[in-house]
PDB file of C-alpha atoms in Angstrom:
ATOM      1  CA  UNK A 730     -24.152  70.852-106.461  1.00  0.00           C
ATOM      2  CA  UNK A 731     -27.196  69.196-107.616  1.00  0.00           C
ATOM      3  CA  UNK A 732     -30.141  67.806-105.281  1.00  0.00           C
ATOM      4  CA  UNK A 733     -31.237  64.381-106.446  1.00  0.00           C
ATOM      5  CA  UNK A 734     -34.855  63.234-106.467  1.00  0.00           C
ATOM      6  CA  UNK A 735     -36.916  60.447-105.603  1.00  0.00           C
ATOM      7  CA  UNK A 736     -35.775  57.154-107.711  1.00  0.00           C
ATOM      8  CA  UNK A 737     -32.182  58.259-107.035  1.00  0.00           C
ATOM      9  CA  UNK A 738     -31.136  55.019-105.031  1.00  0.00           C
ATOM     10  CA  UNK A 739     -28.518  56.730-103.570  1.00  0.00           C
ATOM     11  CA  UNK A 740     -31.358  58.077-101.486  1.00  0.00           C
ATOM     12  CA  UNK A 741     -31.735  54.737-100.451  1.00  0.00           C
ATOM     13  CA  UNK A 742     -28.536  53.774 -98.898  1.00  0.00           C
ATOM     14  CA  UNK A 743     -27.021  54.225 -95.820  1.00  0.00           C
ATOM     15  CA  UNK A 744     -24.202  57.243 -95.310  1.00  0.00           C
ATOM     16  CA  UNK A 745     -20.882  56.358 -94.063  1.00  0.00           C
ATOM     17  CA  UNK A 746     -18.905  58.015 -91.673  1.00  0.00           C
ATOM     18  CA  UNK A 747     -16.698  61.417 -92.299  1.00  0.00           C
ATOM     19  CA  UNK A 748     -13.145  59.915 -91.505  1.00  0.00           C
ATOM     20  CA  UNK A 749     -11.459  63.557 -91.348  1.00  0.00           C
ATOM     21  CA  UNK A 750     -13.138  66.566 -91.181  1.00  0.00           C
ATOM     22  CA  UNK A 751     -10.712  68.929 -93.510  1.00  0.00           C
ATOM     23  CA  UNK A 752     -10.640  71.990 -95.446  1.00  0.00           C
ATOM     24  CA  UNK A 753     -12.762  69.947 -97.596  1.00  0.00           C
ATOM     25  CA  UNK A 754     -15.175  68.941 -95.711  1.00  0.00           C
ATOM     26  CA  UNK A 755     -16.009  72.414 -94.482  1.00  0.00           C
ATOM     27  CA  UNK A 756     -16.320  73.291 -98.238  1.00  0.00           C
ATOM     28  CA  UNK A 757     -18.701  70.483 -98.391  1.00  0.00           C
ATOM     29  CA  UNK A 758     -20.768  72.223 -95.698  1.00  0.00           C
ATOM     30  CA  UNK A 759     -20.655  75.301 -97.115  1.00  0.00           C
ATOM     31  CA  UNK A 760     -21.510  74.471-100.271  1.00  0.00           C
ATOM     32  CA  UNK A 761     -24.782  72.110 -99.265  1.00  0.00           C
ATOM     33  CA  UNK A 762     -25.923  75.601 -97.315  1.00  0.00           C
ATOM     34  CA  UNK A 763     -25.743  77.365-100.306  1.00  0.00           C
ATOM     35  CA  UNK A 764     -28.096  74.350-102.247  1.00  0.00           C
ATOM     36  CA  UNK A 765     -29.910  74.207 -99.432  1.00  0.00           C
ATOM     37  CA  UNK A 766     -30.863  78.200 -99.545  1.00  0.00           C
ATOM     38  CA  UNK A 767     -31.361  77.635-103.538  1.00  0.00           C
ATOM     39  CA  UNK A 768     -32.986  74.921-102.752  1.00  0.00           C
ATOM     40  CA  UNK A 769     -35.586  77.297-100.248  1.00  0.00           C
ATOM     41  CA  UNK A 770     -35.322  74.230 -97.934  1.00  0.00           C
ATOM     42  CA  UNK A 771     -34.061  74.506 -93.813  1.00  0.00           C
ATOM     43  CA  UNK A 772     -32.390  71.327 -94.360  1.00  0.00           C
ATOM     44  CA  UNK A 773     -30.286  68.927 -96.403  1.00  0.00           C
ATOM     45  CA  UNK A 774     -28.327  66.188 -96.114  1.00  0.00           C
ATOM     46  CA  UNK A 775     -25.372  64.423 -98.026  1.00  0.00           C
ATOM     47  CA  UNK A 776     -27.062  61.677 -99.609  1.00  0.00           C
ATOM     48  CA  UNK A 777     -29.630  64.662-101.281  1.00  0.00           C
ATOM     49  CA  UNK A 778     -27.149  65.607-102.893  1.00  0.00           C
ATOM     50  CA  UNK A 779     -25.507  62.441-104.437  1.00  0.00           C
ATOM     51  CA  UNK A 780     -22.782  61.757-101.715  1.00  0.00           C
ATOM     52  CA  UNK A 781     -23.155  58.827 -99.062  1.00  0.00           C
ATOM     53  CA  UNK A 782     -21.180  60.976 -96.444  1.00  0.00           C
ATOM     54  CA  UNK A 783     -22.681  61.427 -92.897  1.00  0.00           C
ATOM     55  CA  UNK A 784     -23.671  65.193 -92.674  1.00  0.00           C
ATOM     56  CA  UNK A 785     -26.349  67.467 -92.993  1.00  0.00           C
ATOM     57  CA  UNK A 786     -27.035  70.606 -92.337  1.00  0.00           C
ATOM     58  CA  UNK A 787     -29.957  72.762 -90.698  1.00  0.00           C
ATOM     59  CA  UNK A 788     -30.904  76.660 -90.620  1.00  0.00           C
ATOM     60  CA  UNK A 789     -34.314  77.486 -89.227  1.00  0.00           C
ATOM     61  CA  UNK A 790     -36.128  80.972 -89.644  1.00  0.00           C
ATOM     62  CA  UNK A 791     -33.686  83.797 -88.461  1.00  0.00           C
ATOM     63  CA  UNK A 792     -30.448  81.090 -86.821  1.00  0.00           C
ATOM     64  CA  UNK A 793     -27.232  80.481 -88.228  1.00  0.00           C
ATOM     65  CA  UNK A 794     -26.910  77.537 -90.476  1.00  0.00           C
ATOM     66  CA  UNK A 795     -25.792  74.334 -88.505  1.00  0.00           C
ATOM     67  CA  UNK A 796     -23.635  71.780 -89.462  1.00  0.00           C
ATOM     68  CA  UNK A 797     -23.886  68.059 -88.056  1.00  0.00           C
ATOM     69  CA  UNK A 798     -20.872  65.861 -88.949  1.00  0.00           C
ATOM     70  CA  UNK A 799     -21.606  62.304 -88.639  1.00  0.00           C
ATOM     71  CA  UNK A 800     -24.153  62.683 -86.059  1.00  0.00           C
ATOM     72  CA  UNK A 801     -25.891  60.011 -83.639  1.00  0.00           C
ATOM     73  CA  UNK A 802     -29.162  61.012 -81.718  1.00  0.00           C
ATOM     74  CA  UNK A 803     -28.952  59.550 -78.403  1.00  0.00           C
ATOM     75  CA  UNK A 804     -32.273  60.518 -76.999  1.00  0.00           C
ATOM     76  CA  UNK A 805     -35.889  61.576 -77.750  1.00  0.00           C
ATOM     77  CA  UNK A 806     -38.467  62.550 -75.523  1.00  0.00           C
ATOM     78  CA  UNK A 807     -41.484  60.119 -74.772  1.00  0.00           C
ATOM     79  CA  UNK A 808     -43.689  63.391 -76.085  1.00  0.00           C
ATOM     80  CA  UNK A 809     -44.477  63.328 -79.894  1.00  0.00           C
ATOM     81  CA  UNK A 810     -46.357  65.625 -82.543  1.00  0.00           C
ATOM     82  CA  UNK A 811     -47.682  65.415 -85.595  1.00  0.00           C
ATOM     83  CA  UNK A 812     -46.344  68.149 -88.406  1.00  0.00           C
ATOM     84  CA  UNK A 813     -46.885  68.691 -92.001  1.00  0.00           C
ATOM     85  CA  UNK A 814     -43.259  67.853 -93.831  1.00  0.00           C
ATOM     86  CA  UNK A 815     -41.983  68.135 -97.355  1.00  0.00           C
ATOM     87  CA  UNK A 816     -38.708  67.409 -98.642  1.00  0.00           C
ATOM     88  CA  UNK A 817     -36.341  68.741-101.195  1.00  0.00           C
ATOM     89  CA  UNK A 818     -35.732  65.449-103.075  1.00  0.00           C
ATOM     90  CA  UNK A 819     -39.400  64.580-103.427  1.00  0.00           C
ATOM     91  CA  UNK A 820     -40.845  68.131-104.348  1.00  0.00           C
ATOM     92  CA  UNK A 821     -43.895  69.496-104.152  1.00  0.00           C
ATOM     93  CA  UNK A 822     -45.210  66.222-101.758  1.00  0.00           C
ATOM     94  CA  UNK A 823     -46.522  67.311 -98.082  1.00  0.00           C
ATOM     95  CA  UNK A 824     -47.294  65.178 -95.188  1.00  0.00           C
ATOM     96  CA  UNK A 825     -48.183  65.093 -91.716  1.00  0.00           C
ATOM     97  CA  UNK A 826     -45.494  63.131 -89.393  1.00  0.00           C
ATOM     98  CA  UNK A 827     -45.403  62.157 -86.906  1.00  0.00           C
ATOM     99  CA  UNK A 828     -41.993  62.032 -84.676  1.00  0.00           C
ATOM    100  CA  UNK A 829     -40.443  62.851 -81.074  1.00  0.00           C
ATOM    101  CA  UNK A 830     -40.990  66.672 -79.866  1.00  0.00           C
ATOM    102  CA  UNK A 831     -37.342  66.562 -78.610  1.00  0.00           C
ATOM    103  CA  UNK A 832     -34.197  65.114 -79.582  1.00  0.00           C
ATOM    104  CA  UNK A 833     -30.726  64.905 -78.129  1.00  0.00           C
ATOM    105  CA  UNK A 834     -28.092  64.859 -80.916  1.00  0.00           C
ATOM    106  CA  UNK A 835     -24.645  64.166 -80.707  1.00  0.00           C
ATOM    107  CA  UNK A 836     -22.131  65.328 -83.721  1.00  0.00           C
ATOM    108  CA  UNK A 837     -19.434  67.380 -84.845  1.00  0.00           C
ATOM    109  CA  UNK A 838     -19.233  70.622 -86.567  1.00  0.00           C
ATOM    110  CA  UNK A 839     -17.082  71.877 -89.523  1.00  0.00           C
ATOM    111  CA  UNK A 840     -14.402  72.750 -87.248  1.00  0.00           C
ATOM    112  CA  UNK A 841     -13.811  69.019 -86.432  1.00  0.00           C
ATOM    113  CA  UNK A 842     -15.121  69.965 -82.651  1.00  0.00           C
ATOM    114  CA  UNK A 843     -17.896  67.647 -80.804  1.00  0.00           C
ATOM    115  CA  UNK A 844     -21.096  69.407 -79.029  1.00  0.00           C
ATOM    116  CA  UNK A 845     -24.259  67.709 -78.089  1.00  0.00           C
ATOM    117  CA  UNK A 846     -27.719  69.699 -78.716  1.00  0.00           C
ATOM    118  CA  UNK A 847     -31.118  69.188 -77.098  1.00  0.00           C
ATOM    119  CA  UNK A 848     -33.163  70.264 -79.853  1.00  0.00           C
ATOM    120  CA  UNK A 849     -37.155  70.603 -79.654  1.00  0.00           C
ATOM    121  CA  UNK A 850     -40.083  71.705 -82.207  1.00  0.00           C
ATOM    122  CA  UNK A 851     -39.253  72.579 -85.870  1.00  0.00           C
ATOM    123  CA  UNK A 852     -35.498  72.192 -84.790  1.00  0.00           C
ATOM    124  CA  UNK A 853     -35.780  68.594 -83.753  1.00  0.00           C
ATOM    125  CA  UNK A 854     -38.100  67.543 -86.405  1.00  0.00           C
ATOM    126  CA  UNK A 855     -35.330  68.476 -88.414  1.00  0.00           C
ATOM    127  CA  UNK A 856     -32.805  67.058 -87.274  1.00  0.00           C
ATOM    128  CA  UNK A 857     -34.825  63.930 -87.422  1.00  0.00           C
ATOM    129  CA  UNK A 858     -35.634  64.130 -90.449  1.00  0.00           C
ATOM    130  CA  UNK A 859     -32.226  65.145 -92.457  1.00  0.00           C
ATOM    131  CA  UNK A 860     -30.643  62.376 -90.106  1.00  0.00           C
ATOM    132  CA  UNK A 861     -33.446  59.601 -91.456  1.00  0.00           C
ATOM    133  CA  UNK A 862     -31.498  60.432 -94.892  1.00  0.00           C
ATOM    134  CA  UNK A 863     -28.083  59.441 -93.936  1.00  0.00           C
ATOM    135  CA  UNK A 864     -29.845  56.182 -92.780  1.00  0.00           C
ATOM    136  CA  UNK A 865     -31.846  55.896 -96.402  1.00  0.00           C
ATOM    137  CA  UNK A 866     -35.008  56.820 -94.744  1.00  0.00           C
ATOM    138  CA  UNK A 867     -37.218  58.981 -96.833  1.00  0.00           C
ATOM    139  CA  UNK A 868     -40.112  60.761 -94.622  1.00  0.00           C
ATOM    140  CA  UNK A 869     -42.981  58.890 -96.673  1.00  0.00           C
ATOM    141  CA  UNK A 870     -41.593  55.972 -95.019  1.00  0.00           C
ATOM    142  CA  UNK A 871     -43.174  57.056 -91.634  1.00  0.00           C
ATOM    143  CA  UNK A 872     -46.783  57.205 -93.159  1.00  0.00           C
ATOM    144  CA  UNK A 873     -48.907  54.767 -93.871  1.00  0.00           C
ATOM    145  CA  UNK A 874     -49.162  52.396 -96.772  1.00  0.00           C
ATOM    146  CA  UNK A 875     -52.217  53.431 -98.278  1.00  0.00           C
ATOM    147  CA  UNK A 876     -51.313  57.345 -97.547  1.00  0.00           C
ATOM    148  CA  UNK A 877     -47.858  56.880 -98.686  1.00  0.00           C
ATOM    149  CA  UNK A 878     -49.001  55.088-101.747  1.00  0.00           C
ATOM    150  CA  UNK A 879     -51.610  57.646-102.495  1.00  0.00           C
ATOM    151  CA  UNK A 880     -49.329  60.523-102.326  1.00  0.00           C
ATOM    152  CA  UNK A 881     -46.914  58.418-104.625  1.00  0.00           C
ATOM    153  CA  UNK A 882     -49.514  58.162-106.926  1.00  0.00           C
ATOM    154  CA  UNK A 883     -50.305  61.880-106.860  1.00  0.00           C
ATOM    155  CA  UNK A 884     -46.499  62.533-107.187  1.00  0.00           C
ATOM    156  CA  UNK A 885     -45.784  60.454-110.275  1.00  0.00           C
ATOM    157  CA  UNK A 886     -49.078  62.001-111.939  1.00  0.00           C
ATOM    158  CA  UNK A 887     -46.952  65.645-111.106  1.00  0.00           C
ATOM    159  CA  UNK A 888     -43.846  64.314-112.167  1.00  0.00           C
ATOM    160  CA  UNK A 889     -45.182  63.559-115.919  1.00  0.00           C
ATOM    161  CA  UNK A 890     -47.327  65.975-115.919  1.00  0.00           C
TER     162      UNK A 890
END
Protein backbone atom coordinates (compact mmCIF):
# COMPACT_ATOMS: atom_id res chain seq x y z
CA UNK A 1 0.00 0.00 0.00
CA UNK A 2 1.21 3.13 -1.43
CA UNK A 3 0.42 6.81 -0.05
CA UNK A 4 -0.43 9.13 -2.91
CA UNK A 5 0.70 12.75 -3.07
CA UNK A 6 -0.51 16.03 -3.83
CA UNK A 7 -1.82 16.19 -7.68
CA UNK A 8 -3.36 12.75 -7.05
CA UNK A 9 -7.09 13.85 -7.71
CA UNK A 10 -8.24 11.12 -5.94
CA UNK A 11 -7.26 13.34 -3.06
CA UNK A 12 -9.75 15.48 -4.30
CA UNK A 13 -12.90 13.56 -4.22
CA UNK A 14 -15.25 12.72 -1.83
CA UNK A 15 -15.12 8.99 0.00
CA UNK A 16 -18.09 6.86 -0.14
CA UNK A 17 -19.52 4.90 2.41
CA UNK A 18 -18.16 1.26 3.71
CA UNK A 19 -21.35 -0.87 2.81
CA UNK A 20 -20.05 -4.02 4.95
CA UNK A 21 -17.46 -4.00 7.22
CA UNK A 22 -15.81 -7.70 6.54
CA UNK A 23 -12.79 -9.65 6.97
CA UNK A 24 -11.67 -7.33 4.39
CA UNK A 25 -12.22 -4.39 5.58
CA UNK A 26 -10.42 -5.08 8.83
CA UNK A 27 -7.44 -6.05 6.56
CA UNK A 28 -7.88 -2.71 5.06
CA UNK A 29 -7.41 -1.20 8.53
CA UNK A 30 -4.71 -3.08 9.36
CA UNK A 31 -2.87 -2.64 6.57
CA UNK A 32 -3.29 1.49 6.38
CA UNK A 33 -1.76 1.21 10.24
CA UNK A 34 1.05 -0.44 9.03
CA UNK A 35 1.56 2.59 6.03
CA UNK A 36 0.67 4.81 8.38
CA UNK A 37 3.67 3.68 10.95
CA UNK A 38 6.01 3.51 7.63
CA UNK A 39 4.68 6.36 6.78
CA UNK A 40 5.92 7.97 10.60
CA UNK A 41 2.49 9.72 10.40
CA UNK A 42 -0.48 9.41 13.52
CA UNK A 43 -2.94 9.40 10.84
CA UNK A 44 -4.23 8.32 7.45
CA UNK A 45 -7.07 8.03 5.64
CA UNK A 46 -8.47 5.95 2.61
CA UNK A 47 -8.35 8.36 -0.05
CA UNK A 48 -4.21 8.75 0.95
CA UNK A 49 -3.89 5.84 -0.08
CA UNK A 50 -5.72 5.63 -3.51
CA UNK A 51 -9.16 4.23 -2.29
CA UNK A 52 -12.39 6.53 -2.04
CA UNK A 53 -13.66 4.38 0.99
CA UNK A 54 -14.79 6.21 4.22
CA UNK A 55 -12.11 5.29 6.90
CA UNK A 56 -9.18 6.41 8.51
CA UNK A 57 -7.30 5.63 11.08
CA UNK A 58 -5.51 7.43 14.15
CA UNK A 59 -2.69 6.38 16.80
CA UNK A 60 -1.31 9.19 18.92
CA UNK A 61 1.99 8.97 21.08
CA UNK A 62 1.78 5.79 23.36
CA UNK A 63 -2.51 4.69 22.40
CA UNK A 64 -3.64 1.94 20.44
CA UNK A 65 -4.24 2.60 16.82
CA UNK A 66 -7.97 3.61 16.15
CA UNK A 67 -10.04 2.80 13.47
CA UNK A 68 -13.05 5.10 12.25
CA UNK A 69 -15.37 3.40 9.72
CA UNK A 70 -17.38 5.80 7.84
CA UNK A 71 -17.44 8.34 10.46
CA UNK A 72 -19.68 11.62 10.91
CA UNK A 73 -18.59 14.34 13.52
CA UNK A 74 -21.61 15.58 15.10
CA UNK A 75 -20.21 18.24 17.31
CA UNK A 76 -17.28 20.65 17.97
CA UNK A 77 -16.75 22.85 20.69
CA UNK A 78 -17.18 26.75 20.22
CA UNK A 79 -13.27 26.77 21.62
CA UNK A 80 -10.59 26.64 18.80
CA UNK A 81 -6.63 26.57 18.51
CA UNK A 82 -4.23 27.13 16.27
CA UNK A 83 -1.51 24.07 15.62
CA UNK A 84 1.28 23.49 13.30
CA UNK A 85 0.06 20.42 10.80
CA UNK A 86 1.74 18.43 8.09
CA UNK A 87 0.43 15.72 6.13
CA UNK A 88 1.62 12.52 4.64
CA UNK A 89 0.43 13.17 1.04
CA UNK A 90 1.95 16.63 0.81
CA UNK A 91 5.42 15.95 2.57
CA UNK A 92 7.67 17.93 4.05
CA UNK A 93 4.86 21.14 4.04
CA UNK A 94 3.95 22.53 7.74
CA UNK A 95 1.27 24.84 8.73
CA UNK A 96 -0.45 26.39 11.47
CA UNK A 97 -4.42 25.55 11.59
CA UNK A 98 -6.58 26.47 12.86
CA UNK A 99 -9.72 24.12 13.94
CA UNK A 100 -12.19 23.19 16.96
CA UNK A 101 -10.31 22.08 20.36
CA UNK A 102 -12.97 19.30 20.67
CA UNK A 103 -14.85 17.12 18.52
CA UNK A 104 -17.60 14.58 18.94
CA UNK A 105 -17.25 11.76 16.37
CA UNK A 106 -19.54 9.21 15.55
CA UNK A 107 -18.25 5.86 13.57
CA UNK A 108 -17.66 2.34 13.57
CA UNK A 109 -14.72 0.24 14.26
CA UNK A 110 -13.23 -2.83 12.44
CA UNK A 111 -15.42 -5.04 14.30
CA UNK A 112 -18.51 -3.57 12.49
CA UNK A 113 -19.57 -2.10 16.18
CA UNK A 114 -20.73 1.78 16.58
CA UNK A 115 -19.12 4.04 19.55
CA UNK A 116 -19.15 7.74 19.70
CA UNK A 117 -15.81 9.59 21.02
CA UNK A 118 -15.40 13.08 22.48
CA UNK A 119 -12.04 13.71 21.37
CA UNK A 120 -9.94 16.98 22.37
CA UNK A 121 -6.24 18.39 21.58
CA UNK A 122 -3.89 16.47 19.20
CA UNK A 123 -6.67 13.70 19.18
CA UNK A 124 -9.37 15.89 17.77
CA UNK A 125 -7.24 17.79 15.45
CA UNK A 126 -6.83 14.55 14.06
CA UNK A 127 -9.67 13.33 13.64
CA UNK A 128 -10.48 16.52 11.89
CA UNK A 129 -8.11 16.46 9.84
CA UNK A 130 -7.98 12.64 8.40
CA UNK A 131 -11.91 13.13 8.21
CA UNK A 132 -11.38 16.55 5.88
CA UNK A 133 -9.76 13.75 3.47
CA UNK A 134 -12.66 11.53 3.04
CA UNK A 135 -14.48 14.84 2.16
CA UNK A 136 -11.45 15.90 -0.46
CA UNK A 137 -10.30 18.50 1.88
CA UNK A 138 -6.60 18.89 1.99
CA UNK A 139 -5.39 20.98 5.26
CA UNK A 140 -3.86 23.87 2.98
CA UNK A 141 -7.35 24.45 2.19
CA UNK A 142 -7.95 26.00 5.70
CA UNK A 143 -5.12 28.67 5.21
CA UNK A 144 -5.12 31.49 3.48
CA UNK A 145 -4.68 32.22 -0.18
CA UNK A 146 -1.60 33.99 -0.20
CA UNK A 147 -0.09 31.50 2.67
CA UNK A 148 -1.42 28.54 0.96
CA UNK A 149 -0.08 29.71 -2.32
CA UNK A 150 3.26 30.54 -0.87
CA UNK A 151 3.78 27.26 0.69
CA UNK A 152 2.67 25.72 -2.76
CA UNK A 153 5.22 27.55 -4.27
CA UNK A 154 7.86 26.45 -1.76
CA UNK A 155 6.55 22.83 -2.21
CA UNK A 156 6.79 22.55 -5.98
CA UNK A 157 10.41 24.25 -5.76
CA UNK A 158 11.07 20.88 -3.18
CA UNK A 159 9.34 18.64 -5.32
CA UNK A 160 11.83 19.33 -8.44
CA UNK A 161 14.39 19.99 -6.59
Amino acid sequence: MEIITLGNDVLRQKALPIQDIDAQVKALAQEMIETMHRGRGIGLAGPQVGLLQRIFVVQIDGESPRVFINPSIIGTSPEISQYEEGCLSIPGLYADVTRPEKVTVQAWNERGRPFTLDAEGLLARVIQHEYDHLEGVLFIDRLSEPKRNRLLTLYDKKMRA
